[in-house]
Amino acid sequence: MKYYSTNHKSQDVTLEMAVIQGLASDRGLFMPERINPLPESFFQEIGSMSFQEISFEVAKKFFGKDIPEDTLKKIVFDTLNFDTPLVNVKDNSYSLELFHGPTSAFKDVGARFMARLLSHFLGKEKKMVHVLVATSGDTGSAVANGFLGVPGIKVHVLYPKGKVSEIQEKQFTTLGQNITALEIDGTFDDCQALVKAAFMDVLLKEKITITSANSINVARFLPQAFYYFNAYAQLKDKSRKIVFSVPSGNFGNLTAGLFAKRMGLPVHQFIAANNRNNIVYNYLKTGVYEPRPSVSTIANAMDVGDPSNFARILDLYHNNHGEIKKDIVGTTYSDEQIKETLLAVYQTTGYLLDPHGAVGYRALEELLKDDETGIFLETAHPAKFTETVEEIVGKGNVPMPEKLQRFMKGEKLSLQFSSKYEQFRAYLDGLE
Ligand SMILES: *Cc1c(COP(=O)(O)O)cnc(C)c1O
C-alpha cells in the first residue's frame, strides 16, 4: 500500500518510509491510499473473536501487503497483551476502557504497535536506531514502555524538569534497559526544540540514525481503529444505532474511528467531545477552522489548540463541511462541568471516570437519543490524575492499580541537561 501526504505536494511513499519518516517532506500527514472494507462474514463472527484476532483481521487490511502475515500476526498479538473491556455505566451508555495497558492510557496501543513495526523494518540494519521523543507527560511514558526491551532501538525521552506529575515521571525514568530519560532545565517547548535541532543536524545524522515516535506517525495512528471493532464485538444488542463519544485533543483517536467506519463498522455517529479547547466544535458549527493557543484544563491531554490530525479528517471528507457534520457532532465543556459529571457519575453509579472520560460521558448524557447505544472512550485510568480526581470525589477514593504502584516504587534515574543544544548534541554524538 502506498501512503500519500495530506498536502499532496510530495511523492507517495511505502509503509516503511512513512513509518520511519513520520511526517511527509511537504509537512503533510501520511494517509493510506485506500481503506479496504472488511467482509460481511467478519462482522457475523466478530462476537466470538478475541481482541487480538479481531485486530489481526483489521491490521491485514492496512498492512497485509507490506509485512509477511506471520510477522504481522506476531506484532499484533504482542502489542495487544491486554484487553479493552466494554463496561455498562448507566442506561445505554458504555465505557470502552482503554487503560488496561502498561501505562494505563490508550496511547499504549499505538506506541506498542509502532515499536514492533519499526523494529521489524529496521531488523535488516546492523546499526542501532535512536528514537527521540519530547514529552509533556503521557506520550513519553507510552512510547518508552512501548519500546522497552525492543532490540535494535534506544529511546531518549526529553521532559521538562518539574513540569510533569510524579506518576508520569516515574513511568519513564525507572525503566532502565534501552530507555534513557533526559531531564531538561526548561519547558516542553524547549524539549521539542532540542529534538527538532537534532533532526536538522546533518553532520549528526551522518553518524547516528535517529527517528521520532510522535502521534502523527501512521504506525501509532492506524492501530487505534482496532478497539472500535472490539467495542462492537462486545455489544450484546448489535441492532441499535451506535454512537461513539471520543474525548479529543489531537484527534488521532477520533480519526481512527472514522477509518473503522469506512471499513464497514456500523457507526451511526461520532461525538467530538472537547474541553474548553473547542476549535473543532467551532469548526463544526461554522465551517471555519480557526486554531488558537491552547488553554489549560483538568483534562490536560486534550489541551490542544491546533489538532494535527484534523488535516486527516478534512482529507478523508475532501474538505466537505456538510459531509463531516453528518458523521461528527461536537460538544465542549468547562472544568466545572467536567468535575460535576465526574462526581455525579461516581455518586449515582459508583463508576469512577477520569477527567478525559468524563468529557466523553457527559456528551452522551446530553446527546444520546432513545434508540441509540452510546460508547465513550475511557482514555486513561483515573489514578493517573489522582490529585485532580481526589479533589472531586474525596481523598482515598481513587485506588491505584498494582501496575501504577509498581512504577511509584521504582527509582528515578535521569540525566540532567540545560536547554542549550550543545550539551544535548555532545550526548548524541557519544552514542553508537
Ligand atoms: C492523548 C490523550 C487524549 C487525546 O487523544 P487524541 O488522539 O490526541 O485526540 C485524550 N485522553 C487522554 C488521557 C490522552 O492521553
Short mmCIF file of C-alpha atoms and ligand atoms in Angstrom, two decimals:
data_model
loop_
_atom_site.label_atom_id
_atom_site.label_comp_id
_atom_site.label_asym_id
_atom_site.label_seq_id
_atom_site.Cartn_x
_atom_site.Cartn_y
_atom_site.Cartn_z
CA MET A 1 0.00 0.00 0.00
CA LYS A 2 1.21 3.48 -0.85
CA TYR A 3 0.92 6.43 1.51
CA TYR A 4 0.22 9.95 0.27
CA SER A 5 0.58 13.29 2.02
CA THR A 6 -2.46 15.36 3.09
CA ASN A 7 -0.66 18.33 1.49
CA HIS A 8 -0.46 16.46 -1.86
CA LYS A 9 2.89 18.09 -2.66
CA SER A 10 5.26 15.18 -2.10
CA GLN A 11 5.76 11.76 -3.63
CA ASP A 12 3.82 8.76 -2.36
CA VAL A 13 5.92 6.51 -0.14
CA THR A 14 5.92 2.92 1.10
CA LEU A 15 4.70 1.95 4.56
CA GLU A 16 8.31 1.54 5.66
CA MET A 17 9.19 5.09 4.63
CA ALA A 18 6.02 6.54 6.13
CA VAL A 19 6.80 4.92 9.47
CA ILE A 20 10.47 5.92 9.52
CA GLN A 21 9.90 9.48 8.23
CA GLY A 22 6.85 10.20 10.39
CA LEU A 23 5.89 13.37 8.53
CA ALA A 24 5.83 13.80 4.73
CA SER A 25 8.51 16.04 3.20
CA ASP A 26 5.85 18.68 2.41
CA ARG A 27 4.99 18.70 6.15
CA GLY A 28 1.67 16.90 5.48
CA LEU A 29 0.42 13.80 7.27
CA PHE A 30 0.57 10.40 5.62
CA MET A 31 -2.68 8.70 4.57
CA PRO A 32 -3.12 5.18 3.17
CA GLU A 33 -4.16 5.36 -0.50
CA ARG A 34 -7.09 3.01 0.13
CA ILE A 35 -9.27 1.96 3.06
CA ASN A 36 -10.18 -1.67 2.43
CA PRO A 37 -13.56 -2.80 3.77
CA LEU A 38 -13.90 -5.93 5.88
CA PRO A 39 -16.18 -8.69 4.56
CA GLU A 40 -19.71 -9.37 5.82
CA SER A 41 -18.52 -12.68 7.31
CA PHE A 42 -16.11 -10.83 9.62
CA PHE A 43 -18.97 -8.90 11.18
CA GLN A 44 -21.01 -12.08 11.61
CA GLU A 45 -18.19 -13.79 13.51
CA ILE A 46 -16.83 -10.82 15.42
CA GLY A 47 -18.80 -11.59 18.60
CA SER A 48 -16.85 -14.80 19.15
CA MET A 49 -13.40 -13.43 18.31
CA SER A 50 -10.73 -12.19 20.75
CA PHE A 51 -9.37 -8.62 20.66
CA GLN A 52 -6.15 -9.98 19.15
CA GLU A 53 -7.96 -11.95 16.45
CA ILE A 54 -10.20 -9.01 15.54
CA SER A 55 -7.22 -6.66 15.38
CA PHE A 56 -5.24 -9.03 13.19
CA GLU A 57 -8.06 -9.06 10.61
CA VAL A 58 -8.21 -5.24 10.67
CA ALA A 59 -4.40 -4.94 10.51
CA LYS A 60 -4.22 -7.18 7.42
CA LYS A 61 -6.46 -4.72 5.54
CA PHE A 62 -3.87 -1.97 6.09
CA PHE A 63 -0.52 -3.71 6.34
CA GLY A 64 -1.15 -7.16 4.81
CA LYS A 65 0.65 -6.45 1.54
CA ASP A 66 3.71 -4.89 3.20
CA ILE A 67 4.53 -7.27 6.04
CA PRO A 68 4.66 -11.10 5.99
CA GLU A 69 1.46 -12.45 7.53
CA ASP A 70 3.10 -14.37 10.38
CA THR A 71 5.21 -11.32 11.30
CA LEU A 72 2.16 -9.07 11.31
CA LYS A 73 0.30 -11.56 13.47
CA LYS A 74 3.14 -11.60 15.98
CA ILE A 75 3.29 -7.79 16.05
CA VAL A 76 -0.47 -7.53 16.66
CA PHE A 77 -0.59 -10.28 19.28
CA ASP A 78 2.47 -8.92 21.16
CA THR A 79 1.08 -5.38 21.10
CA LEU A 80 -2.31 -6.35 22.48
CA ASN A 81 -1.43 -8.39 25.52
CA PHE A 82 -4.27 -6.62 27.37
CA ASP A 83 -7.99 -6.20 26.68
CA THR A 84 -10.28 -3.20 26.14
CA PRO A 85 -13.41 -4.21 28.04
CA LEU A 86 -16.78 -2.57 27.43
CA VAL A 87 -18.47 -1.71 30.73
CA ASN A 88 -22.06 -0.55 31.14
CA VAL A 89 -22.12 2.65 33.20
CA LYS A 90 -25.75 3.71 33.05
CA ASP A 91 -28.77 3.01 30.81
CA ASN A 92 -27.49 2.81 27.24
CA SER A 93 -24.06 4.35 27.95
CA TYR A 94 -20.96 2.19 27.94
CA SER A 95 -17.33 2.84 28.81
CA LEU A 96 -14.73 1.41 26.46
CA GLU A 97 -11.88 1.05 28.93
CA LEU A 98 -8.64 1.72 27.08
CA PHE A 99 -6.48 1.91 30.20
CA HIS A 100 -5.53 -1.72 30.77
CA GLY A 101 -2.15 -1.44 29.02
CA PRO A 102 1.24 -0.96 30.73
CA THR A 103 0.98 2.83 31.27
CA SER A 104 -2.80 2.91 31.85
CA ALA A 105 -3.67 5.10 28.85
CA PHE A 106 -4.90 4.35 25.33
CA LYS A 107 -1.64 5.58 23.80
CA ASP A 108 -0.15 2.19 24.75
CA VAL A 109 -1.90 0.59 21.77
CA GLY A 110 -0.31 2.81 19.12
CA ALA A 111 3.06 3.09 20.83
CA ARG A 112 3.49 -0.66 21.30
CA PHE A 113 2.45 -1.36 17.72
CA MET A 114 4.79 1.27 16.30
CA ALA A 115 7.74 -0.03 18.34
CA ARG A 116 7.31 -3.52 16.96
CA LEU A 117 6.70 -2.39 13.39
CA LEU A 118 9.76 -0.15 13.44
CA SER A 119 11.85 -2.96 14.87
CA HIS A 120 10.69 -5.19 12.00
CA PHE A 121 11.67 -2.64 9.35
CA LEU A 122 15.00 -1.92 10.97
CA GLY A 123 15.75 -5.59 11.56
CA LYS A 124 17.89 -5.76 8.44
CA GLU A 125 20.12 -2.94 9.66
CA LYS A 126 23.07 -3.57 11.89
CA LYS A 127 23.10 -0.05 13.24
CA MET A 128 21.32 0.99 16.41
CA VAL A 129 18.32 3.30 15.89
CA HIS A 130 17.73 6.12 18.35
CA VAL A 131 14.16 7.28 18.99
CA LEU A 132 13.96 10.84 20.27
CA VAL A 133 10.75 11.85 21.97
CA ALA A 134 9.87 15.12 23.69
CA THR A 135 7.02 14.82 26.15
CA SER A 136 4.80 16.92 28.37
CA GLY A 137 3.74 13.75 30.22
CA ASP A 138 1.68 10.92 28.69
CA THR A 139 3.38 10.41 25.33
CA GLY A 140 6.80 9.80 26.87
CA SER A 141 5.57 7.02 29.11
CA ALA A 142 3.59 5.24 26.38
CA VAL A 143 6.49 5.44 23.92
CA ALA A 144 9.15 4.44 26.47
CA ASN A 145 7.15 1.46 27.68
CA GLY A 146 6.16 0.54 24.14
CA PHE A 147 9.81 0.33 23.08
CA LEU A 148 11.09 -1.22 26.31
CA GLY A 149 13.29 -4.19 25.53
CA VAL A 150 12.73 -3.95 21.74
CA PRO A 151 16.05 -4.98 20.14
CA GLY A 152 17.99 -2.55 17.95
CA ILE A 153 16.29 0.53 19.37
CA LYS A 154 17.25 3.00 22.07
CA VAL A 155 14.76 5.60 23.33
CA HIS A 156 15.70 9.02 24.67
CA VAL A 157 12.84 10.79 26.45
CA LEU A 158 13.23 14.56 26.89
CA TYR A 159 10.98 16.09 29.53
CA PRO A 160 10.76 19.45 31.29
CA LYS A 161 12.14 19.38 34.83
CA GLY A 162 9.46 19.82 37.47
CA LYS A 163 6.62 20.08 34.96
CA VAL A 164 5.24 16.53 34.80
CA SER A 165 3.31 14.67 37.51
CA GLU A 166 5.17 12.25 39.78
CA ILE A 167 3.48 9.16 38.34
CA GLN A 168 4.15 10.34 34.78
CA GLU A 169 7.83 10.94 35.57
CA LYS A 170 8.20 7.54 37.21
CA GLN A 171 6.76 5.87 34.14
CA PHE A 172 9.75 6.77 32.00
CA THR A 173 12.58 7.37 34.49
CA THR A 174 12.50 4.00 36.26
CA LEU A 175 12.65 1.61 33.31
CA GLY A 176 16.37 1.25 32.58
CA GLN A 177 17.33 -1.14 29.74
CA ASN A 178 17.09 0.70 26.41
CA ILE A 179 15.30 3.76 27.84
CA THR A 180 17.11 6.91 28.95
CA ALA A 181 15.33 9.89 30.50
CA LEU A 182 16.78 13.36 29.89
CA GLU A 183 15.57 15.96 32.37
CA ILE A 184 15.72 19.33 30.68
CA ASP A 185 16.00 22.55 32.65
CA GLY A 186 13.31 24.29 30.60
CA THR A 187 9.80 23.95 29.22
CA PHE A 188 8.14 21.35 26.97
CA ASP A 189 8.74 23.71 24.04
CA ASP A 190 12.48 23.67 24.84
CA CYS A 191 12.43 19.85 24.77
CA GLN A 192 10.70 19.90 21.42
CA ALA A 193 13.18 22.47 20.09
CA LEU A 194 16.11 20.23 21.09
CA VAL A 195 14.61 17.27 19.24
CA LYS A 196 13.98 19.43 16.17
CA ALA A 197 17.54 20.76 16.26
CA ALA A 198 18.87 17.19 16.26
CA PHE A 199 16.75 16.31 13.21
CA MET A 200 18.16 19.30 11.33
CA ASP A 201 21.75 18.45 12.28
CA VAL A 202 23.10 16.91 9.09
CA LEU A 203 26.51 16.04 10.50
CA LEU A 204 24.98 14.30 13.47
CA LYS A 205 22.66 12.31 11.23
CA GLU A 206 25.64 11.03 9.27
CA LYS A 207 26.91 9.49 12.46
CA ILE A 208 23.83 8.08 14.20
CA THR A 209 20.37 7.02 12.99
CA ILE A 210 17.58 8.95 14.65
CA THR A 211 13.81 8.81 14.27
CA SER A 212 10.77 10.17 16.07
CA ALA A 213 7.72 8.49 17.56
CA ASN A 214 5.18 11.24 17.77
CA SER A 215 1.47 10.67 17.43
CA ILE A 216 1.08 11.67 13.81
CA ASN A 217 3.03 8.57 12.73
CA VAL A 218 0.76 6.19 10.77
CA ALA A 219 2.05 3.27 12.83
CA ARG A 220 0.74 4.90 16.00
CA PHE A 221 -2.44 6.23 14.45
CA LEU A 222 -3.96 3.35 12.42
CA PRO A 223 -3.87 0.67 15.17
CA GLN A 224 -6.27 2.83 17.16
CA ALA A 225 -9.01 1.57 14.83
CA PHE A 226 -8.66 -1.90 16.43
CA TYR A 227 -10.54 -1.16 19.62
CA TYR A 228 -13.58 0.35 17.92
CA PHE A 229 -14.20 -3.09 16.42
CA ASN A 230 -13.55 -4.71 19.78
CA ALA A 231 -16.21 -2.47 21.34
CA TYR A 232 -18.74 -3.55 18.73
CA ALA A 233 -17.83 -7.21 19.26
CA GLN A 234 -18.75 -6.93 22.93
CA LEU A 235 -22.15 -5.27 22.41
CA LYS A 236 -24.94 -7.74 23.11
CA ASP A 237 -27.54 -5.88 21.03
CA LYS A 238 -25.86 -5.03 17.74
CA SER A 239 -29.09 -3.89 16.05
CA ARG A 240 -29.31 -0.46 17.69
CA LYS A 241 -27.70 2.70 16.33
CA ILE A 242 -24.19 3.12 17.73
CA VAL A 243 -22.68 6.45 18.77
CA PHE A 244 -19.02 6.77 19.79
CA SER A 245 -18.08 9.69 22.01
CA VAL A 246 -14.37 10.47 21.80
CA PRO A 247 -12.56 12.77 24.26
CA SER A 248 -10.37 14.58 21.77
CA GLY A 249 -7.14 16.55 21.72
CA ASN A 250 -5.05 15.96 18.62
CA PHE A 251 -7.93 13.96 17.08
CA GLY A 252 -5.90 10.82 16.32
CA ASN A 253 -8.31 8.68 18.28
CA LEU A 254 -11.45 10.02 16.60
CA THR A 255 -9.92 9.87 13.12
CA ALA A 256 -9.06 6.19 13.66
CA GLY A 257 -12.76 5.67 14.43
CA LEU A 258 -13.68 7.27 11.10
CA PHE A 259 -11.37 4.77 9.40
CA ALA A 260 -13.15 1.92 11.22
CA LYS A 261 -16.46 3.21 9.88
CA ARG A 262 -15.08 3.33 6.32
CA MET A 263 -14.03 -0.31 6.80
CA GLY A 264 -17.64 -1.22 7.43
CA LEU A 265 -18.13 -0.83 11.18
CA PRO A 266 -21.78 0.22 11.60
CA VAL A 267 -21.34 3.52 13.44
CA HIS A 268 -24.25 5.95 13.32
CA GLN A 269 -22.31 8.95 14.58
CA PHE A 270 -19.19 10.20 16.35
CA ILE A 271 -19.12 12.86 19.01
CA ALA A 272 -16.01 15.03 19.14
CA ALA A 273 -16.03 15.70 22.89
CA ASN A 274 -13.86 18.72 23.69
CA ASN A 275 -12.88 20.54 26.84
CA ARG A 276 -12.57 24.33 26.55
CA ASN A 277 -10.14 23.85 23.68
CA ASN A 278 -13.03 23.75 21.25
CA ILE A 279 -11.55 24.56 17.86
CA VAL A 280 -13.24 21.60 16.18
CA TYR A 281 -16.54 22.30 17.94
CA ASN A 282 -16.45 25.76 16.40
CA TYR A 283 -15.50 24.36 13.01
CA LEU A 284 -18.48 22.01 13.07
CA LYS A 285 -20.78 24.94 13.85
CA THR A 286 -19.37 27.49 11.43
CA GLY A 287 -17.32 25.66 8.81
CA VAL A 288 -14.34 27.84 9.69
CA TYR A 289 -11.23 26.25 11.19
CA GLU A 290 -9.53 28.73 13.49
CA PRO A 291 -6.62 27.39 15.57
CA ARG A 292 -5.87 29.20 18.82
CA PRO A 293 -3.23 28.83 21.53
CA SER A 294 -4.36 26.10 23.93
CA VAL A 295 -5.75 26.84 27.39
CA SER A 296 -5.02 24.67 30.46
CA THR A 297 -7.81 22.43 31.76
CA ILE A 298 -8.13 19.48 34.16
CA ALA A 299 -8.35 17.17 31.12
CA ASN A 300 -4.87 18.29 30.11
CA ALA A 301 -4.09 15.64 27.49
CA MET A 302 -6.78 17.33 25.42
CA ASP A 303 -5.33 20.84 25.71
CA VAL A 304 -4.59 21.26 22.03
CA GLY A 305 -5.13 24.47 20.09
CA ASP A 306 -4.39 23.20 16.58
CA PRO A 307 -5.17 19.48 16.41
CA SER A 308 -2.73 17.90 13.98
CA ASN A 309 -4.96 15.05 12.85
CA PHE A 310 -7.69 17.43 11.75
CA ALA A 311 -5.87 17.56 8.40
CA ARG A 312 -6.62 13.84 8.05
CA ILE A 313 -10.35 14.42 8.67
CA LEU A 314 -10.51 17.18 6.07
CA ASP A 315 -8.71 14.96 3.58
CA LEU A 316 -10.99 12.00 4.27
CA TYR A 317 -14.06 14.13 3.51
CA HIS A 318 -12.50 16.20 0.72
CA ASN A 319 -12.99 19.36 2.78
CA ASN A 320 -16.77 18.95 2.66
CA HIS A 321 -18.13 20.56 5.83
CA GLY A 322 -21.66 19.22 5.25
CA GLU A 323 -20.43 15.63 4.95
CA ILE A 324 -18.24 15.96 8.03
CA LYS A 325 -21.22 17.28 10.02
CA LYS A 326 -23.25 14.20 9.10
CA ASP A 327 -20.73 11.92 10.81
CA ILE A 328 -19.40 14.11 13.63
CA VAL A 329 -21.17 16.29 16.18
CA GLY A 330 -19.24 18.44 18.65
CA THR A 331 -19.53 19.31 22.32
CA THR A 332 -17.42 21.47 24.62
CA TYR A 333 -17.27 21.51 28.42
CA SER A 334 -15.69 23.70 31.09
CA ASP A 335 -13.66 22.33 34.00
CA GLU A 336 -16.68 22.93 36.25
CA GLN A 337 -18.86 20.76 34.03
CA ILE A 338 -16.21 18.04 33.89
CA LYS A 339 -15.97 17.98 37.70
CA GLU A 340 -19.76 18.00 38.07
CA THR A 341 -20.11 14.98 35.77
CA LEU A 342 -17.25 13.04 37.33
CA LEU A 343 -18.79 13.49 40.80
CA ALA A 344 -22.40 12.79 39.75
CA VAL A 345 -21.48 9.58 37.93
CA TYR A 346 -19.42 8.42 40.90
CA GLN A 347 -22.23 9.13 43.35
CA THR A 348 -25.06 7.62 41.32
CA THR A 349 -23.35 4.61 39.75
CA GLY A 350 -20.09 4.05 41.64
CA TYR A 351 -18.16 4.25 38.35
CA LEU A 352 -15.03 6.39 38.63
CA LEU A 353 -14.25 8.37 35.47
CA ASP A 354 -11.01 10.17 34.73
CA PRO A 355 -11.35 13.84 33.65
CA HIS A 356 -10.99 12.95 29.95
CA GLY A 357 -13.53 10.14 30.07
CA ALA A 358 -15.89 12.47 31.95
CA VAL A 359 -15.96 14.76 28.90
CA GLY A 360 -16.92 11.78 26.73
CA TYR A 361 -19.57 10.55 29.15
CA ARG A 362 -21.22 13.94 29.53
CA ALA A 363 -21.56 14.28 25.77
CA LEU A 364 -23.53 11.01 25.68
CA GLU A 365 -25.70 12.11 28.56
CA GLU A 366 -26.65 15.25 26.66
CA LEU A 367 -26.89 13.97 23.10
CA LEU A 368 -27.85 10.29 23.14
CA LYS A 369 -31.32 9.51 21.75
CA ASP A 370 -33.60 6.71 22.96
CA ASP A 371 -32.89 4.41 20.05
CA GLU A 372 -29.10 4.78 20.30
CA THR A 373 -26.38 2.94 22.21
CA GLY A 374 -23.55 5.21 23.33
CA ILE A 375 -19.94 4.20 23.83
CA PHE A 376 -17.45 6.68 25.24
CA LEU A 377 -13.71 6.06 25.14
CA GLU A 378 -12.27 5.98 28.65
CA THR A 379 -8.81 7.08 27.57
CA ALA A 380 -6.88 6.82 30.85
CA HIS A 381 -7.17 5.35 34.32
CA PRO A 382 -8.37 7.89 36.94
CA ALA A 383 -5.35 7.10 39.14
CA LYS A 384 -3.10 8.77 36.52
CA PHE A 385 -4.74 12.01 37.67
CA THR A 386 -5.06 11.15 41.36
CA GLU A 387 -4.73 14.70 42.65
CA THR A 388 -7.41 16.15 40.40
CA VAL A 389 -9.79 13.23 40.85
CA GLU A 390 -9.37 13.06 44.65
CA GLU A 391 -10.19 16.73 44.84
CA ILE A 392 -13.53 15.91 43.24
CA VAL A 393 -14.54 12.61 44.85
CA GLY A 394 -12.60 12.86 48.11
CA LYS A 395 -9.29 11.56 49.41
CA GLY A 396 -8.83 7.82 49.47
CA ASN A 397 -11.46 7.18 46.80
CA VAL A 398 -9.04 6.73 43.90
CA PRO A 399 -7.47 3.29 44.23
CA MET A 400 -4.16 2.95 42.41
CA PRO A 401 -3.82 -0.20 40.32
CA GLU A 402 -0.94 -2.54 41.13
CA LYS A 403 0.71 -1.61 37.83
CA LEU A 404 0.91 2.08 38.68
CA GLN A 405 2.02 1.32 42.23
CA ARG A 406 4.96 -0.62 40.86
CA PHE A 407 6.10 2.42 38.87
CA MET A 408 5.86 4.55 42.00
CA LYS A 409 8.20 2.17 43.83
CA GLY A 410 10.87 2.33 41.11
CA GLU A 411 13.95 4.51 41.46
CA LYS A 412 14.05 7.63 39.30
CA LEU A 413 17.09 7.78 37.04
CA SER A 414 17.62 10.74 34.74
CA LEU A 415 20.38 12.72 33.12
CA GLN A 416 20.38 16.46 33.71
CA PHE A 417 20.60 18.82 30.75
CA SER A 418 20.31 22.53 30.13
CA SER A 419 18.03 23.69 27.34
CA LYS A 420 21.06 24.59 25.14
CA TYR A 421 21.70 22.38 22.13
CA GLU A 422 25.48 21.98 22.62
CA GLN A 423 25.18 19.70 25.65
CA PHE A 424 22.43 17.58 24.09
CA ARG A 425 24.42 17.33 20.88
CA ALA A 426 27.51 16.13 22.72
CA TYR A 427 25.39 13.44 24.36
CA LEU A 428 24.01 12.26 21.00
CA ASP A 429 27.44 12.43 19.41
CA GLY A 430 28.71 9.99 22.03
CA LEU A 431 26.12 7.34 21.10
CA GLU A 432 26.91 4.37 18.90
C1 LIG B 1 -3.76 11.81 24.23
C2 LIG B 1 -4.98 11.74 25.08
C3 LIG B 1 -6.27 12.17 24.62
C4 LIG B 1 -6.46 12.82 23.28
O1 LIG B 1 -6.38 11.90 22.23
P1 LIG B 1 -6.17 12.43 20.72
O2 LIG B 1 -5.98 11.19 19.92
O3 LIG B 1 -4.97 13.30 20.75
O4 LIG B 1 -7.41 13.17 20.34
C5 LIG B 1 -7.36 12.00 25.47
N1 LIG B 1 -7.22 11.47 26.71
C6 LIG B 1 -6.02 11.06 27.19
C7 LIG B 1 -5.95 10.51 28.55
C8 LIG B 1 -4.86 11.16 26.39
O5 LIG B 1 -3.67 10.77 26.90
#
